[in-house]
Amino acid sequence: GVVFNEDSNDLDFRVESDNNPNALFIAGAGAAANNLAVGIGTQTISNPYSQTNFTDLNIDGVWGAVISFKLGGTEKGWIGQRNSGNGGMALSSSSGQSLYLNSGGNTSRMEFTSAGNVVVNPTGADNDFTVASNNNANMLFVDGGANHVNIGTSTDLGGVLNVGSSDNNVQLVLYSDDADANEGPILDLWRNSANPADGDVTGVIRFRGENSADEAINYATIETRLDDVTNATEDGRIEINTMVGGSAVSRMKVDATETAFNDNSADLDFRVESDNSTHALFVEGSSGNVLVGKTSNVLTNAGFAATPNDFMSYTNTSTSAGDRCLLLNRQSANGALIEFRKANAIAGTIGVLGVQPYFAGPNAATGGIRLDSTGSNGVVMPTTNTGANRDAATDLGYSSGGTN
């Protein structure tokens, strides 16, 4: 063979072309023992780390350096400058070819397809994919074996997508900067079933925490269902549940026919506050009492109370004689204000005739008394003034052996 500088003297080797004096250049002078410096198109050889024990290959050209890879005379890819306008470097496959990045032999880790797609782990091997940030080694983590995607953690938390954080910062933000009046951002929970049926659960939001036995518990849930999937008559339902005494209990259910609180009939109170009352409306779960303005069914406490299968009461604790306990107003026509019934049949009424109150049986027109205080003295009279009732007499009791 042909050997140049066989005695290993401090001599450079240079080959010229017709327009480049350093078409090939191998530095001899000053080279360190472990350093090989080769230039193509240049004899100025350096490395980005300014080290003297590297093997350096520098390629320089007027337009840009390109290393072309061919097979059977057909170019498959190249490494070089992107274009004459900038100094960016490119690793590229040729037109119609894919570019693969391999490791561990011939195992493909990333593919840049000829169609422009980027595929990580194109062979579908059990290989993880990790993107690190400046303080999180698993800012993005794809578990190749468990088939889940993580953000902020490598731990499988039970979801296809897991978002983890070690602090109390916001973990998910849906953001829209659209300036119009339409809705946005939008979050869809979509049960895309090919065979939807009445009663299907369309989604559940679970609020989870640990208990004293280190078990994950759903302390509250929001659940939705399809009540009716018939086209054009669809009905939906949403229900809020919480854990009470170790069991999930419905707190509010909204469907096509009602809005129900405490649908499981648990011993739970329902309370509505106003600006000056903690119990403006109060349903006592243990007794079923409905109270307005009071905390318990005690007659001495101010407010209204309705008890199941018992009585209704109203207590006014005002010391002013002008404060009413009950006001009944008939705006125009004469008639009953209160109606008394027995077995659904009218037994009596209390009402008004003009400005006079009356007390009557089932038919005020045929029997009853009224109070007239329009004159200087109060008068008790019949509710009618026709026939026998014109005698200005009001009977008390029946005649001997007779009927009224």
Coordinates of C-alpha atoms in Angstrom, one line a residue:
G1 CA 0.0 0.0 0.0
V2 CA 0.9 3.7 0.0
V3 CA 1.7 5.3 3.3
F4 CA 2.2 9.0 3.8
N5 CA 4.4 10.2 6.6
E6 CA 5.3 6.6 7.7
D7 CA 7.8 8.0 10.2
S8 CA 5.0 9.9 12.0
N9 CA 6.8 13.3 11.6
D10 CA 5.0 16.5 12.5
L11 CA 3.8 17.1 8.9
D12 CA 0.4 18.2 7.6
F13 CA -1.2 16.3 4.7
R14 CA -3.1 18.3 2.1
V15 CA -4.8 17.6 -1.2
E16 CA -5.8 20.4 -3.5
S17 CA -8.7 20.5 -6.0
D18 CA -9.0 22.9 -8.9
N19 CA -10.7 25.6 -6.7
N20 CA -9.8 24.7 -3.1
P21 CA -6.3 24.4 -1.7
N22 CA -7.6 22.3 1.2
A23 CA -9.9 19.9 -0.5
L24 CA -8.6 17.4 2.1
F25 CA -6.4 18.4 5.0
I26 CA -5.0 16.3 7.9
A27 CA -3.2 18.3 10.6
G28 CA 0.1 17.1 11.8
A29 CA 1.8 20.0 13.5
G30 CA 0.8 20.4 17.2
A31 CA -1.7 17.6 17.2
A32 CA -2.1 16.0 20.6
A33 CA -1.5 12.3 21.0
N34 CA -5.2 11.4 21.1
N35 CA -6.3 14.0 18.6
L36 CA -7.1 13.5 14.9
A37 CA -7.9 16.7 13.1
V38 CA -9.3 16.4 9.5
G39 CA -10.6 19.1 7.3
I40 CA -12.6 18.9 4.1
G41 CA -12.5 22.3 2.4
T42 CA -10.7 23.9 5.2
Q43 CA -7.5 23.6 7.3
T44 CA -9.0 25.6 10.2
I45 CA -10.1 22.8 12.4
S46 CA -11.8 23.2 15.8
N47 CA -14.5 21.6 18.0
P48 CA -17.3 23.3 20.0
Y49 CA -15.8 22.2 23.3
S50 CA -12.2 23.6 22.6
Q51 CA -10.7 20.2 23.6
T52 CA -7.4 18.9 22.2
N53 CA -8.1 15.2 22.6
F54 CA -11.1 14.9 20.3
T55 CA -11.3 13.4 16.8
D56 CA -12.4 16.4 14.8
L57 CA -13.8 16.4 11.2
N58 CA -14.6 19.9 9.9
I59 CA -16.3 20.3 6.5
D60 CA -16.5 23.7 4.9
G61 CA -18.0 24.8 1.6
V62 CA -19.0 27.9 -0.3
W63 CA -22.7 27.2 -0.2
G64 CA -22.8 24.7 2.6
A65 CA -21.4 21.3 3.6
V66 CA -23.5 18.3 2.7
I67 CA -22.9 14.6 3.4
S68 CA -25.1 12.5 1.2
F69 CA -26.2 8.9 1.8
K70 CA -26.9 6.8 -1.3
L71 CA -27.9 3.2 -2.0
G72 CA -27.3 1.8 -5.5
G73 CA -26.7 5.4 -6.7
T74 CA -30.1 6.7 -5.3
E75 CA -29.9 9.3 -2.6
K76 CA -31.7 8.3 0.6
G77 CA -30.8 11.2 2.9
W78 CA -28.3 13.8 3.8
I79 CA -26.8 16.0 6.5
G80 CA -26.1 19.6 5.8
Q81 CA -27.0 23.2 5.7
R82 CA -30.8 23.8 5.3
N83 CA -30.4 26.4 2.6
S84 CA -28.0 29.2 1.4
G85 CA -29.9 31.8 3.4
N86 CA -29.1 30.5 6.9
G87 CA -26.6 28.5 8.8
G88 CA -29.1 26.0 10.3
M89 CA -28.2 22.4 10.0
A90 CA -30.5 19.7 8.7
L91 CA -30.7 15.9 9.1
S92 CA -33.0 14.9 6.3
S93 CA -34.3 12.0 4.3
S94 CA -34.7 12.4 0.6
S95 CA -38.0 12.8 -1.1
G96 CA -40.2 9.7 -0.7
Q97 CA -38.1 8.4 2.1
S98 CA -38.6 8.1 5.9
L99 CA -35.9 9.1 8.4
Y100 CA -35.4 6.8 11.4
L101 CA -33.5 7.4 14.7
N102 CA -32.3 4.1 16.1
S103 CA -30.6 2.8 19.2
G104 CA -29.7 -0.5 20.7
G105 CA -28.8 -1.9 17.4
N106 CA -31.4 -1.5 14.7
T107 CA -34.4 -0.7 16.9
S108 CA -36.2 2.4 15.7
R109 CA -37.0 4.9 18.4
M110 CA -38.3 7.7 16.3
E111 CA -39.6 7.9 12.7
F112 CA -40.0 11.0 10.5
T113 CA -42.3 9.6 7.8
S114 CA -42.2 10.6 4.1
A115 CA -45.7 12.0 4.6
G116 CA -44.5 14.5 7.3
N117 CA -45.6 12.6 10.4
V118 CA -43.4 12.2 13.5
V119 CA -43.8 8.9 15.3
V120 CA -42.1 8.1 18.6
N121 CA -41.6 4.4 19.3
P122 CA -42.9 3.4 15.8
T123 CA -42.4 -0.4 16.5
G124 CA -44.7 -0.3 19.5
A125 CA -42.1 -1.7 21.8
D126 CA -42.4 -1.4 25.6
N127 CA -40.3 1.8 25.7
D128 CA -41.1 4.8 27.7
F129 CA -41.0 8.4 26.4
T130 CA -39.9 11.2 28.8
V131 CA -39.6 15.0 28.5
A132 CA -37.9 16.7 31.5
S133 CA -38.3 20.3 32.6
N134 CA -35.8 22.2 34.7
N135 CA -37.2 20.8 38.0
N136 CA -39.2 17.8 37.0
A137 CA -37.7 14.7 35.4
N138 CA -41.2 13.6 34.2
M139 CA -42.8 16.7 32.9
L140 CA -44.2 14.5 30.2
F141 CA -44.1 10.7 30.5
V142 CA -45.6 8.1 28.2
D143 CA -45.5 4.6 29.7
G144 CA -44.9 2.2 26.9
G145 CA -46.0 -0.9 28.8
A146 CA -49.0 0.4 30.8
N147 CA -50.3 2.6 27.9
H148 CA -50.9 5.8 29.9
V149 CA -49.7 9.4 29.5
N150 CA -48.6 11.3 32.5
I151 CA -47.9 15.0 33.1
G152 CA -45.7 15.9 36.0
T153 CA -45.3 12.3 37.3
S154 CA -44.3 8.8 36.1
T155 CA -46.7 7.1 38.5
D156 CA -49.7 5.4 37.1
L157 CA -52.6 7.0 39.0
G158 CA -55.3 4.9 37.4
G159 CA -56.1 7.0 34.3
V160 CA -55.2 7.0 30.7
L161 CA -54.1 10.6 31.3
N162 CA -52.6 11.4 34.7
V163 CA -51.7 14.9 35.8
G164 CA -49.7 15.0 39.0
S165 CA -48.3 17.8 41.2
S166 CA -46.5 18.0 44.5
D167 CA -48.0 21.4 45.4
N168 CA -51.3 23.2 45.4
N169 CA -51.0 25.0 42.1
V170 CA -53.6 24.9 39.5
Q171 CA -53.1 21.7 37.5
L172 CA -55.6 22.2 34.6
V173 CA -56.6 25.4 32.8
L174 CA -58.9 25.6 29.8
Y175 CA -58.3 29.0 28.3
S176 CA -59.9 31.0 25.5
D177 CA -59.1 34.6 24.5
D178 CA -61.9 34.8 22.0
A179 CA -63.5 38.3 22.2
D180 CA -67.0 37.4 21.0
A181 CA -70.1 36.7 23.1
N182 CA -70.2 32.9 22.4
E183 CA -69.4 30.2 24.9
G184 CA -65.8 29.3 25.6
P185 CA -63.8 27.6 26.9
I186 CA -65.8 24.3 26.4
L187 CA -65.3 21.0 28.2
D188 CA -67.1 18.0 26.7
L189 CA -67.7 14.7 28.5
W190 CA -69.0 12.6 25.6
R191 CA -70.5 9.1 26.0
N192 CA -70.3 8.2 22.3
S193 CA -72.2 4.9 22.4
A194 CA -73.3 3.0 19.3
N195 CA -76.3 1.7 21.3
P196 CA -77.4 4.3 23.8
A197 CA -80.1 3.1 26.2
D198 CA -82.3 4.8 28.9
G199 CA -80.4 4.8 32.2
D200 CA -76.9 4.9 30.7
V201 CA -74.5 6.9 32.9
T202 CA -72.9 9.5 30.6
G203 CA -70.2 10.7 33.0
V204 CA -69.0 11.0 36.6
I205 CA -66.8 13.6 38.2
R206 CA -65.4 12.1 41.4
F207 CA -63.8 14.1 44.3
R208 CA -61.5 11.6 46.0
G209 CA -59.4 11.6 49.2
E210 CA -57.8 9.1 51.6
N211 CA -59.5 7.7 54.7
S212 CA -57.8 6.7 57.9
A213 CA -57.1 3.2 56.5
D214 CA -55.2 4.8 53.5
E215 CA -58.0 3.9 51.1
A216 CA -59.1 6.1 48.2
I217 CA -62.7 7.2 48.8
N218 CA -65.1 9.1 46.6
Y219 CA -66.2 11.7 49.1
A220 CA -68.5 13.5 46.5
T221 CA -69.6 12.8 43.0
I222 CA -71.5 14.5 40.2
E223 CA -73.2 12.0 37.9
T224 CA -75.2 12.4 34.7
R225 CA -77.5 9.8 33.0
L226 CA -79.6 9.4 29.9
D227 CA -83.2 9.1 31.1
D228 CA -84.7 9.0 27.6
V229 CA -82.7 8.6 24.4
T230 CA -85.6 8.8 22.1
N231 CA -84.9 11.2 19.3
A232 CA -86.6 14.6 19.8
T233 CA -87.8 13.7 23.3
E234 CA -84.4 13.2 25.0
D235 CA -84.3 13.6 28.8
G236 CA -81.2 14.0 31.0
R237 CA -80.5 13.8 34.6
I238 CA -77.7 15.2 36.9
E239 CA -77.2 14.1 40.5
I240 CA -74.9 15.3 43.3
N241 CA -73.9 12.7 45.9
T242 CA -71.8 12.9 49.0
M243 CA -70.5 10.4 51.5
V244 CA -72.6 10.3 54.7
G245 CA -71.7 7.8 57.4
G246 CA -69.7 5.6 55.0
S247 CA -72.3 5.5 52.2
A248 CA -73.0 7.6 49.1
V249 CA -76.2 9.6 49.5
S250 CA -78.0 11.7 46.9
R251 CA -78.1 15.4 47.9
M252 CA -79.7 16.8 44.8
K253 CA -81.2 15.2 41.7
V254 CA -82.4 17.2 38.6
D255 CA -84.4 15.3 35.9
A256 CA -87.1 16.0 33.4
T257 CA -89.9 16.0 36.0
E258 CA -88.5 17.4 39.2
T259 CA -85.6 18.8 41.2
A260 CA -85.3 16.6 44.3
F261 CA -83.3 17.2 47.4
N262 CA -82.4 14.2 49.6
D263 CA -83.8 11.7 47.1
N264 CA -82.7 8.8 49.3
S265 CA -84.8 10.0 52.2
A266 CA -81.8 10.2 54.6
D267 CA -81.9 12.0 57.9
L268 CA -80.6 15.2 56.4
D269 CA -81.9 18.7 57.1
F270 CA -82.6 21.2 54.3
R271 CA -82.0 24.9 55.2
V272 CA -82.2 28.2 53.3
E273 CA -80.8 31.3 54.9
S274 CA -81.9 34.9 54.3
D275 CA -79.9 38.0 55.2
N276 CA -81.4 38.1 58.7
S277 CA -82.4 34.4 59.4
T278 CA -80.3 31.3 59.4
H279 CA -83.5 29.3 59.0
A280 CA -85.7 31.3 56.6
L281 CA -86.8 27.8 55.3
F282 CA -86.0 24.7 57.2
V283 CA -87.0 21.1 56.5
E284 CA -86.1 18.9 59.5
G285 CA -84.9 15.5 58.2
S286 CA -85.5 13.5 61.3
S287 CA -89.2 14.6 61.7
G288 CA -90.3 15.9 58.3
N289 CA -91.3 19.2 59.8
V290 CA -91.3 22.2 57.5
L291 CA -90.4 25.3 59.4
V292 CA -90.3 28.9 58.2
G293 CA -88.3 31.4 60.3
K294 CA -87.7 29.0 63.2
T295 CA -85.2 26.3 64.1
S296 CA -87.6 23.8 65.9
N297 CA -91.3 23.1 66.3
V298 CA -91.7 24.9 69.6
L299 CA -94.9 27.0 69.9
T300 CA -93.2 29.7 71.9
N301 CA -90.7 30.3 69.0
A302 CA -91.6 32.8 66.3
G303 CA -92.3 31.4 62.9
F304 CA -94.4 28.9 61.0
A305 CA -94.4 25.1 61.4
A306 CA -96.1 22.4 59.4
T307 CA -95.9 18.8 60.9
P308 CA -96.8 15.7 59.0
N309 CA -100.2 14.2 60.0
D310 CA -100.6 16.8 62.8
F311 CA -101.1 20.5 62.9
M312 CA -99.8 23.7 61.4
S313 CA -98.9 26.6 63.7
Y314 CA -97.8 30.2 63.5
T315 CA -96.3 32.1 66.4
N316 CA -95.9 35.9 66.5
T317 CA -93.7 37.1 69.3
S318 CA -94.2 40.8 68.5
T319 CA -95.3 43.0 71.4
S320 CA -97.1 45.4 69.0
A321 CA -100.9 45.0 68.9
G322 CA -100.9 46.0 65.2
D323 CA -98.7 43.1 64.1
R324 CA -101.0 40.3 62.7
C325 CA -100.6 36.6 62.9
L326 CA -102.7 35.9 59.8
L327 CA -104.0 38.1 57.0
L328 CA -106.5 36.8 54.4
N329 CA -107.5 39.1 51.6
R330 CA -110.3 38.6 49.1
Q331 CA -109.5 41.3 46.5
S332 CA -113.0 41.7 44.8
A333 CA -116.0 39.3 44.9
N334 CA -117.7 38.1 48.1
G335 CA -117.0 34.6 49.2
A336 CA -115.1 32.2 51.4
L337 CA -111.7 32.9 52.9
I338 CA -111.4 29.5 54.7
E339 CA -113.2 26.3 53.8
F340 CA -113.6 23.4 56.2
R341 CA -114.1 19.8 54.8
K342 CA -114.8 16.4 56.2
A343 CA -114.1 13.4 53.9
N344 CA -113.7 15.9 51.0
A345 CA -117.2 17.3 51.6
I346 CA -117.6 20.9 52.5
A347 CA -118.6 21.3 56.2
G348 CA -118.4 25.0 56.6
T349 CA -116.8 28.3 55.6
I350 CA -115.5 31.6 56.9
G351 CA -115.8 34.4 54.5
V352 CA -116.8 38.0 53.7
L353 CA -120.0 39.6 52.5
G354 CA -119.2 43.2 51.6
V355 CA -117.2 44.4 54.6
Q356 CA -118.8 41.9 57.0
P357 CA -117.3 38.5 58.0
Y358 CA -119.6 35.5 58.1
F359 CA -119.6 32.0 59.5
A360 CA -121.6 29.5 57.6
G361 CA -122.3 25.9 56.9
P362 CA -121.7 24.3 53.4
N363 CA -123.8 26.9 51.7
A364 CA -123.5 30.5 53.0
A365 CA -126.6 31.5 50.9
T366 CA -128.9 29.2 52.9
G367 CA -127.6 29.3 56.4
G368 CA -125.0 31.2 58.5
I369 CA -124.4 34.3 60.6
R370 CA -122.5 37.4 59.9
L371 CA -121.2 40.3 62.0
D372 CA -122.2 43.8 61.1
S373 CA -120.2 46.5 62.8
T374 CA -121.0 49.3 60.4
G375 CA -123.4 51.1 62.9
S376 CA -122.8 52.3 66.3
N377 CA -123.4 48.8 67.7
G378 CA -122.3 45.5 66.6
V379 CA -125.1 43.2 65.2
V380 CA -125.2 39.5 64.6
M381 CA -127.5 38.6 61.7
P382 CA -128.2 35.9 59.2
T383 CA -126.1 35.7 56.1
T384 CA -129.2 36.2 54.0
N385 CA -132.2 38.6 54.3
T386 CA -134.9 36.9 52.2
G387 CA -138.0 35.0 53.4
A388 CA -138.1 34.1 57.1
N389 CA -134.7 35.7 57.5
R390 CA -136.3 39.2 57.1
D391 CA -137.8 39.0 60.6
A392 CA -134.6 40.4 62.1
A393 CA -134.3 37.4 64.3
T394 CA -131.5 35.0 64.6
D395 CA -132.4 31.5 66.0
L396 CA -130.2 29.8 68.6
G397 CA -130.9 26.1 68.7
Y398 CA -134.0 24.2 67.4
S399 CA -137.6 24.5 68.4
S400 CA -138.9 21.7 70.6
G401 CA -138.7 18.4 68.8
G402 CA -138.0 20.1 65.5
T403 CA -135.2 20.9 63.1
N404 CA -133.9 24.1 61.9

